[in-house]
mmCIF file of C-alpha atoms in Angstrom:
data_model
loop_
_atom_site.group_PDB
_atom_site.id
_atom_site.type_symbol
_atom_site.label_atom_id
_atom_site.label_comp_id
_atom_site.label_asym_id
_atom_site.label_seq_id
_atom_site.Cartn_x
_atom_site.Cartn_y
_atom_site.Cartn_z
ATOM 1 C CA UNK F 1 -0.008 0.460 -0.114
ATOM 2 C CA UNK F 2 2.798 2.334 -0.846
ATOM 3 C CA UNK F 3 0.382 5.125 -2.467
ATOM 4 C CA UNK F 4 -0.958 5.498 1.105
ATOM 5 C CA UNK F 5 1.344 4.478 3.473
ATOM 6 C CA UNK F 6 4.717 5.463 1.841
ATOM 7 C CA UNK F 7 7.517 7.325 3.562
ATOM 8 C CA UNK F 8 9.330 9.982 2.056
ATOM 9 C CA UNK F 9 11.849 7.855 0.813
ATOM 10 C CA UNK F 10 9.631 6.436 -1.949
ATOM 11 C CA UNK F 11 8.968 10.351 -3.369
ATOM 12 C CA UNK F 12 10.446 11.374 -6.871
ATOM 13 C CA UNK F 13 14.106 12.069 -6.753
ATOM 14 C CA UNK F 14 14.200 14.940 -9.129
ATOM 15 C CA UNK F 15 11.489 16.505 -6.551
ATOM 16 C CA UNK F 16 13.898 15.838 -3.603
ATOM 17 C CA UNK F 17 16.573 17.725 -5.430
ATOM 18 C CA UNK F 18 14.426 20.998 -5.826
ATOM 19 C CA UNK F 19 13.541 20.914 -2.644
ATOM 20 C CA UNK F 20 15.764 22.350 0.458
ATOM 21 C CA UNK F 21 14.337 20.455 3.330
ATOM 22 C CA UNK F 22 16.823 17.388 3.500
ATOM 23 C CA UNK F 23 14.159 14.306 4.881
ATOM 24 C CA UNK F 24 13.868 14.225 8.961
ATOM 25 C CA UNK F 25 15.144 10.707 10.506
ATOM 26 C CA UNK F 26 14.118 9.947 13.834
ATOM 27 C CA UNK F 27 15.893 6.754 15.474
ATOM 28 C CA UNK F 28 13.876 3.333 15.090
ATOM 29 C CA UNK F 29 14.658 2.783 18.966
ATOM 30 C CA UNK F 30 12.265 5.897 19.478
ATOM 31 C CA UNK F 31 8.867 4.405 17.528
ATOM 32 C CA UNK F 32 9.448 1.123 19.285
ATOM 33 C CA UNK F 33 9.420 2.788 22.751
ATOM 34 C CA UNK F 34 6.637 5.009 21.725
ATOM 35 C CA UNK F 35 4.714 2.076 20.104
ATOM 36 C CA UNK F 36 4.983 -0.418 22.917
ATOM 37 C CA UNK F 37 3.862 2.036 25.727
ATOM 38 C CA UNK F 38 0.775 2.534 23.289
ATOM 39 C CA UNK F 39 0.490 -1.396 23.550
ATOM 40 C CA UNK F 40 1.131 -2.186 27.001
ATOM 41 C CA UNK F 41 -1.289 1.499 27.918
ATOM 42 C CA UNK F 42 -4.442 0.097 26.163
ATOM 43 C CA UNK F 43 -3.664 -3.564 26.752
ATOM 44 C CA UNK F 44 -4.459 -2.410 30.466
ATOM 45 C CA UNK F 45 -7.682 -0.607 29.524
ATOM 46 C CA UNK F 46 -9.091 -3.428 27.851
ATOM 47 C CA UNK F 47 -7.998 -5.572 31.267
ATOM 48 C CA UNK F 48 -9.578 -2.912 33.350
ATOM 49 C CA UNK F 49 -13.232 -2.818 31.427
ATOM 50 C CA UNK F 50 -13.086 -6.920 31.234
ATOM 51 C CA UNK F 51 -12.066 -6.942 34.945
ATOM 52 C CA UNK F 52 -14.632 -5.008 36.636
ATOM 53 C CA UNK F 53 -18.377 -5.621 36.373
ATOM 54 C CA UNK F 54 -18.993 -1.677 37.216
ATOM 55 C CA UNK F 55 -17.068 -0.302 33.653
ATOM 56 C CA UNK F 56 -19.193 -3.096 31.490
ATOM 57 C CA UNK F 57 -21.611 -0.247 30.286
ATOM 58 C CA UNK F 58 -22.296 0.549 27.137
ATOM 59 C CA UNK F 59 -19.683 4.101 26.971
ATOM 60 C CA UNK F 60 -16.677 1.713 28.219
ATOM 61 C CA UNK F 61 -17.951 -0.657 24.974
ATOM 62 C CA UNK F 62 -16.992 2.022 22.512
ATOM 63 C CA UNK F 63 -13.684 3.032 24.670
ATOM 64 C CA UNK F 64 -12.362 0.101 24.182
ATOM 65 C CA UNK F 65 -13.375 0.150 20.802
ATOM 66 C CA UNK F 66 -10.771 3.149 20.735
ATOM 67 C CA UNK F 67 -8.229 1.843 22.712
ATOM 68 C CA UNK F 68 -8.110 -1.283 20.299
ATOM 69 C CA UNK F 69 -8.308 0.890 17.618
ATOM 70 C CA UNK F 70 -4.674 2.706 19.305
ATOM 71 C CA UNK F 71 -3.608 -0.673 19.965
ATOM 72 C CA UNK F 72 -3.513 -1.974 16.368
ATOM 73 C CA UNK F 73 -1.533 1.031 15.245
ATOM 74 C CA UNK F 74 1.187 0.853 17.672
ATOM 75 C CA UNK F 75 0.780 -2.853 16.933
ATOM 76 C CA UNK F 76 1.167 -2.222 13.360
ATOM 77 C CA UNK F 77 4.487 -0.443 13.760
ATOM 78 C CA UNK F 78 6.489 -2.661 16.069
ATOM 79 C CA UNK F 79 5.190 -5.830 13.794
ATOM 80 C CA UNK F 80 7.058 -3.617 11.140
ATOM 81 C CA UNK F 81 10.083 -2.490 12.880
ATOM 82 C CA UNK F 82 10.901 -6.516 13.722
ATOM 83 C CA UNK F 83 10.194 -7.727 10.046
ATOM 84 C CA UNK F 84 12.431 -4.979 8.308
ATOM 85 C CA UNK F 85 15.298 -6.364 11.301
ATOM 86 C CA UNK F 86 14.634 -9.486 9.727
ATOM 87 C CA UNK F 87 14.684 -8.611 6.135
ATOM 88 C CA UNK F 88 18.394 -6.421 6.732
ATOM 89 C CA UNK F 89 19.225 -9.715 8.380
ATOM 90 C CA UNK F 90 19.038 -12.177 5.381
ATOM 91 C CA UNK F 91 16.015 -13.805 6.412
ATOM 92 C CA UNK F 92 13.483 -12.510 3.822
ATOM 93 C CA UNK F 93 14.449 -11.905 0.036
ATOM 94 C CA UNK F 94 13.669 -8.142 -0.783
ATOM 95 C CA UNK F 95 11.468 -7.134 -2.756
ATOM 96 C CA UNK F 96 9.922 -10.959 -2.645
ATOM 97 C CA UNK F 97 6.630 -12.284 -2.685
ATOM 98 C CA UNK F 98 6.319 -12.725 0.430
ATOM 99 C CA UNK F 99 7.367 -9.341 1.460
ATOM 100 C CA UNK F 100 4.813 -7.956 -0.479
ATOM 101 C CA UNK F 101 2.466 -9.515 1.111
ATOM 102 C CA UNK F 102 3.592 -9.168 5.075
ATOM 103 C CA UNK F 103 3.607 -5.506 4.092
ATOM 104 C CA UNK F 104 0.084 -5.522 2.490
ATOM 105 C CA UNK F 105 -1.104 -6.884 6.117
ATOM 106 C CA UNK F 106 0.842 -4.474 7.932
ATOM 107 C CA UNK F 107 -0.652 -1.777 5.618
ATOM 108 C CA UNK F 108 -4.270 -3.243 6.527
ATOM 109 C CA UNK F 109 -3.703 -3.135 10.252
ATOM 110 C CA UNK F 110 -2.545 0.687 9.718
ATOM 111 C CA UNK F 111 -6.046 1.197 7.690
ATOM 112 C CA UNK F 112 -7.898 -0.270 9.900
ATOM 113 C CA UNK F 113 -6.293 1.515 12.725
ATOM 114 C CA UNK F 114 -7.743 4.602 11.604
ATOM 115 C CA UNK F 115 -11.338 3.852 10.421
ATOM 116 C CA UNK F 116 -11.646 2.099 14.038
ATOM 117 C CA UNK F 117 -10.737 5.434 15.442
ATOM 118 C CA UNK F 118 -12.891 7.793 12.964
ATOM 119 C CA UNK F 119 -16.216 5.258 13.937
ATOM 120 C CA UNK F 120 -15.242 4.303 17.413
ATOM 121 C CA UNK F 121 -15.068 8.791 17.938
ATOM 122 C CA UNK F 122 -18.593 9.040 16.103
ATOM 123 C CA UNK F 123 -19.980 5.938 18.055
ATOM 124 C CA UNK F 124 -19.049 7.922 21.839
ATOM 125 C CA UNK F 125 -20.299 11.168 19.944
ATOM 126 C CA UNK F 126 -23.846 9.488 19.121
ATOM 127 C CA UNK F 127 -23.915 7.724 22.872
ATOM 128 C CA UNK F 128 -22.806 11.688 24.235
ATOM 129 C CA UNK F 129 -25.487 12.833 22.803
ATOM 130 C CA UNK F 130 -28.665 10.743 23.694
ATOM 131 C CA UNK F 131 -27.204 10.477 26.764
ATOM 132 C CA UNK F 132 -27.630 14.375 26.975
ATOM 133 C CA UNK F 133 -30.746 14.295 25.504
ATOM 134 C CA UNK F 134 -32.359 11.267 25.889
ATOM 135 C CA UNK F 135 -31.608 10.451 29.538
ATOM 136 C CA UNK F 136 -34.700 9.456 30.986
ATOM 137 C CA UNK F 137 -34.398 6.863 27.914
ATOM 138 C CA UNK F 138 -30.750 6.064 27.510
ATOM 139 C CA UNK F 139 -30.810 2.901 29.244
ATOM 140 C CA UNK F 140 -33.687 1.610 27.364
ATOM 141 C CA UNK F 141 -31.527 2.882 24.179
ATOM 142 C CA UNK F 142 -28.138 2.007 24.769
ATOM 143 C CA UNK F 143 -27.758 -1.124 26.037
ATOM 144 C CA UNK F 144 -24.548 -3.095 26.242
ATOM 145 C CA UNK F 145 -25.917 -6.033 23.950
ATOM 146 C CA UNK F 146 -26.789 -3.179 21.505
ATOM 147 C CA UNK F 147 -23.527 -1.529 21.671
ATOM 148 C CA UNK F 148 -21.280 -4.667 20.845
ATOM 149 C CA UNK F 149 -23.699 -5.709 18.109
ATOM 150 C CA UNK F 150 -23.265 -2.012 16.558
ATOM 151 C CA UNK F 151 -19.387 -2.474 17.346
ATOM 152 C CA UNK F 152 -19.286 -6.346 15.307
ATOM 153 C CA UNK F 153 -20.846 -4.660 12.658
ATOM 154 C CA UNK F 154 -18.475 -1.464 12.396
ATOM 155 C CA UNK F 155 -15.318 -3.450 12.853
ATOM 156 C CA UNK F 156 -16.513 -5.523 10.036
ATOM 157 C CA UNK F 157 -17.182 -2.755 8.106
ATOM 158 C CA UNK F 158 -13.898 -1.941 8.612
ATOM 159 C CA UNK F 159 -12.097 -4.844 8.111
ATOM 160 C CA UNK F 160 -13.493 -5.213 4.683
ATOM 161 C CA UNK F 161 -12.946 -1.817 3.593
ATOM 162 C CA UNK F 162 -9.411 -1.968 4.907
ATOM 163 C CA UNK F 163 -8.604 -4.975 2.980
ATOM 164 C CA UNK F 164 -10.052 -3.382 -0.336
ATOM 165 C CA UNK F 165 -8.202 0.088 -0.075
ATOM 166 C CA UNK F 166 -5.042 -2.215 0.484
ATOM 167 C CA UNK F 167 -5.870 -3.937 -2.832
ATOM 168 C CA UNK F 168 -6.459 -0.758 -4.798
ATOM 169 C CA UNK F 169 -4.116 1.589 -3.115
ATOM 170 C CA UNK F 170 -3.070 2.491 -6.454
ATOM 171 C CA UNK F 171 -5.648 4.071 -7.442
ATOM 172 C CA UNK F 172 -6.605 7.554 -6.799
ATOM 173 C CA UNK F 173 -10.896 7.154 -6.141
ATOM 174 C CA UNK F 174 -9.240 4.756 -3.059
ATOM 175 C CA UNK F 175 -7.009 7.764 -1.423
ATOM 176 C CA UNK F 176 -9.504 10.035 -2.138
ATOM 177 C CA UNK F 177 -11.914 7.702 -0.248
ATOM 178 C CA UNK F 178 -8.888 6.964 2.613
ATOM 179 C CA UNK F 179 -8.433 10.980 3.172
ATOM 180 C CA UNK F 180 -12.220 11.804 3.120
ATOM 181 C CA UNK F 181 -13.323 9.772 5.548
ATOM 182 C CA UNK F 182 -11.398 12.071 8.104
ATOM 183 C CA UNK F 183 -13.070 15.283 7.396
ATOM 184 C CA UNK F 184 -16.638 13.701 7.091
ATOM 185 C CA UNK F 185 -16.019 12.213 10.239
ATOM 186 C CA UNK F 186 -15.280 15.786 11.656
ATOM 187 C CA UNK F 187 -18.095 17.400 9.795
ATOM 188 C CA UNK F 188 -20.832 14.574 11.374
ATOM 189 C CA UNK F 189 -19.435 15.138 14.745
ATOM 190 C CA UNK F 190 -19.319 18.788 14.457
ATOM 191 C CA UNK F 191 -22.929 18.469 12.901
ATOM 192 C CA UNK F 192 -23.929 16.238 16.069
ATOM 193 C CA UNK F 193 -22.105 19.087 18.334
ATOM 194 C CA UNK F 194 -23.907 21.789 16.567
ATOM 195 C CA UNK F 195 -27.032 20.162 16.823
ATOM 196 C CA UNK F 196 -26.259 19.245 20.571
ATOM 197 C CA UNK F 197 -25.281 23.290 20.927
ATOM 198 C CA UNK F 198 -29.076 24.419 19.877
ATOM 199 C CA UNK F 199 -30.676 22.383 21.721
ATOM 200 C CA UNK F 200 -28.872 22.902 24.912
ATOM 201 C CA UNK F 201 -30.218 26.941 24.481
ATOM 202 C CA UNK F 202 -33.804 25.832 24.075
ATOM 203 C CA UNK F 203 -33.303 22.945 26.671
ATOM 204 C CA UNK F 204 -30.980 24.618 29.308
ATOM 205 C CA UNK F 205 -33.059 24.058 32.505
ATOM 206 C CA UNK F 206 -33.226 20.659 31.670
ATOM 207 C CA UNK F 207 -29.704 20.169 31.278
ATOM 208 C CA UNK F 208 -28.919 21.641 34.336
ATOM 209 C CA UNK F 209 -30.286 19.136 35.912
ATOM 210 C CA UNK F 210 -28.178 16.383 34.323
ATOM 211 C CA UNK F 211 -25.771 14.820 36.018
ATOM 212 C CA UNK F 212 -22.567 15.731 35.567
ATOM 213 C CA UNK F 213 -20.517 13.067 35.022
ATOM 214 C CA UNK F 214 -23.254 13.035 31.255
ATOM 215 C CA UNK F 215 -21.842 16.757 30.391
ATOM 216 C CA UNK F 216 -18.273 15.517 31.585
ATOM 217 C CA UNK F 217 -18.340 12.514 29.216
ATOM 218 C CA UNK F 218 -18.967 15.368 26.196
ATOM 219 C CA UNK F 219 -15.979 17.129 27.038
ATOM 220 C CA UNK F 220 -13.990 14.177 27.602
ATOM 221 C CA UNK F 221 -15.028 13.227 23.952
ATOM 222 C CA UNK F 222 -13.918 16.514 22.502
ATOM 223 C CA UNK F 223 -10.488 16.399 24.459
ATOM 224 C CA UNK F 224 -10.589 12.699 22.662
ATOM 225 C CA UNK F 225 -11.428 14.532 19.238
ATOM 226 C CA UNK F 226 -9.132 17.255 19.312
ATOM 227 C CA UNK F 227 -5.902 15.195 20.026
ATOM 228 C CA UNK F 228 -7.248 12.496 17.041
ATOM 229 C CA UNK F 229 -7.256 15.724 14.801
ATOM 230 C CA UNK F 230 -3.453 16.710 15.726
ATOM 231 C CA UNK F 231 -2.203 13.996 15.765
ATOM 232 C CA UNK F 232 -3.516 12.075 12.366
ATOM 233 C CA UNK F 233 -4.445 15.511 10.471
ATOM 234 C CA UNK F 234 -0.835 15.542 9.318
ATOM 235 C CA UNK F 235 -0.826 12.333 8.006
ATOM 236 C CA UNK F 236 -3.791 12.617 6.205
ATOM 237 C CA UNK F 237 -1.725 16.035 4.485
ATOM 238 C CA UNK F 238 0.412 13.766 3.489
ATOM 239 C CA UNK F 239 -1.053 11.564 1.709
ATOM 240 C CA UNK F 240 -3.021 14.391 -0.409
ATOM 241 C CA UNK F 241 0.270 16.266 -1.514
ATOM 242 C CA UNK F 242 2.039 12.662 -2.343
ATOM 243 C CA UNK F 243 -1.190 11.683 -4.434
ATOM 244 C CA UNK F 244 -1.917 15.212 -6.015
ATOM 245 C CA UNK F 245 1.589 17.206 -5.946
ATOM 246 C CA UNK F 246 4.551 14.299 -5.727
ATOM 247 C CA UNK F 247 7.004 16.877 -7.738
ATOM 248 C CA UNK F 248 5.951 20.487 -6.328
ATOM 249 C CA UNK F 249 9.481 21.005 -4.338
ATOM 250 C CA UNK F 250 7.022 23.155 -1.427
ATOM 251 C CA UNK F 251 4.872 19.587 -1.021
ATOM 252 C CA UNK F 252 8.097 17.592 -1.346
ATOM 253 C CA UNK F 253 9.264 19.840 1.631
ATOM 254 C CA UNK F 254 6.423 18.651 3.485
ATOM 255 C CA UNK F 255 6.939 15.282 3.130
ATOM 256 C CA UNK F 256 10.145 15.618 4.603
ATOM 257 C CA UNK F 257 8.335 15.182 7.986
ATOM 258 C CA UNK F 258 6.851 11.955 7.370
ATOM 259 C CA UNK F 259 8.308 10.282 10.169
ATOM 260 C CA UNK F 260 7.422 13.556 12.760
ATOM 261 C CA UNK F 261 3.906 12.643 10.736
ATOM 262 C CA UNK F 262 4.094 9.086 11.885
ATOM 263 C CA UNK F 263 5.091 9.675 15.486
ATOM 264 C CA UNK F 264 2.344 11.887 16.087
ATOM 265 C CA UNK F 265 0.043 8.890 15.230
ATOM 266 C CA UNK F 266 2.094 6.844 18.100
ATOM 267 C CA UNK F 267 2.099 9.408 20.321
ATOM 268 C CA UNK F 268 -2.029 8.992 19.927
ATOM 269 C CA UNK F 269 -2.150 5.719 20.808
ATOM 270 C CA UNK F 270 -0.218 6.726 24.190
ATOM 271 C CA UNK F 271 -1.928 9.569 25.613
ATOM 272 C CA UNK F 272 -5.860 8.581 24.723
ATOM 273 C CA UNK F 273 -5.183 5.940 28.079
ATOM 274 C CA UNK F 274 -4.214 8.982 30.057
ATOM 275 C CA UNK F 275 -7.045 11.082 29.072
ATOM 276 C CA UNK F 276 -9.333 7.852 29.805
ATOM 277 C CA UNK F 277 -7.433 7.614 33.693
ATOM 278 C CA UNK F 278 -7.751 11.656 34.135
ATOM 279 C CA UNK F 279 -11.415 12.042 32.922
ATOM 280 C CA UNK F 280 -12.848 8.787 34.674
ATOM 281 C CA UNK F 281 -12.857 8.395 38.353
ATOM 282 C CA UNK F 282 -14.198 4.990 37.832
ATOM 283 C CA UNK F 283 -11.142 3.683 35.500
ATOM 284 C CA UNK F 284 -8.266 5.659 37.371
ATOM 285 C CA UNK F 285 -9.465 3.436 40.303
ATOM 286 C CA UNK F 286 -9.589 0.306 37.985
ATOM 287 C CA UNK F 287 -5.833 0.934 37.113
ATOM 288 C CA UNK F 288 -5.040 1.353 40.821
ATOM 289 C CA UNK F 289 -6.026 -1.715 41.620
ATOM 290 C CA UNK F 290 -4.495 -3.529 38.844
ATOM 291 C CA UNK F 291 -1.711 -1.577 39.884
ATOM 292 C CA UNK F 292 -1.739 -2.417 43.518
ATOM 293 C CA UNK F 293 -2.811 -6.263 42.492
ATOM 294 C CA UNK F 294 -0.060 -6.854 40.654
ATOM 295 C CA UNK F 295 2.924 -5.471 43.283
ATOM 296 C CA UNK F 296 1.039 -7.556 46.008
ATOM 297 C CA UNK F 297 1.587 -10.821 44.296
#
């Protein structure tokens, strides 16, 4: 899937010569350390929800879905680094069929991570909307069974879409679809927020009587969404520039920051669990119990 997840070194050489911006290289150890931290932190989130019945609610199902997405993105980088190491040691034939197949599998994981994050954040937004404006009917509308069923459909769609995008990544429509999902998700959440704001003005007294946890959940979503945009937007822009102006010196100059953009994506998986812990007392207490229990053993 080189057209979508391609490093700067795959850019046109002549364009690189016309640019005054040398590629920024980061040590592989930095990527590996951040990726391992992302996997461990999000695995801790999943274990905390699975081991605590009071956390097995629809909202935490969607948070687990986002944690799985983040973990896939980190795991993709770890496996890619290990595979490159084996290839450099001579255990894998360079540019062979096996390497191509493995590369496609890794790229599918990467795309699945992005799609999973987009739909998980959208699901959290819908959940918060129902929590605030249909508080009395929330437990009847949103159940754990319905949340799990929804996530099963979403992840099936994401998996199929990820494979399709990898198989047809050399086509411009595929790249456009890949990059358009990002602003479409933002537009959907923005429309939801706008509607929430308009309703909030006409239901001010009703909202004022809601539990603080409901409003706190909406703020948590805003923070998660802001971090997601900051971490993923530079990479999405990179994909668009690489597709439509690969030989333009200004585009090539921006694409020289590819590894920094990649590191931002890895950081997203590390930051999200801290947001959960900081914003959710239930998760924070679950983390503390798990840590103290492991120390006691």
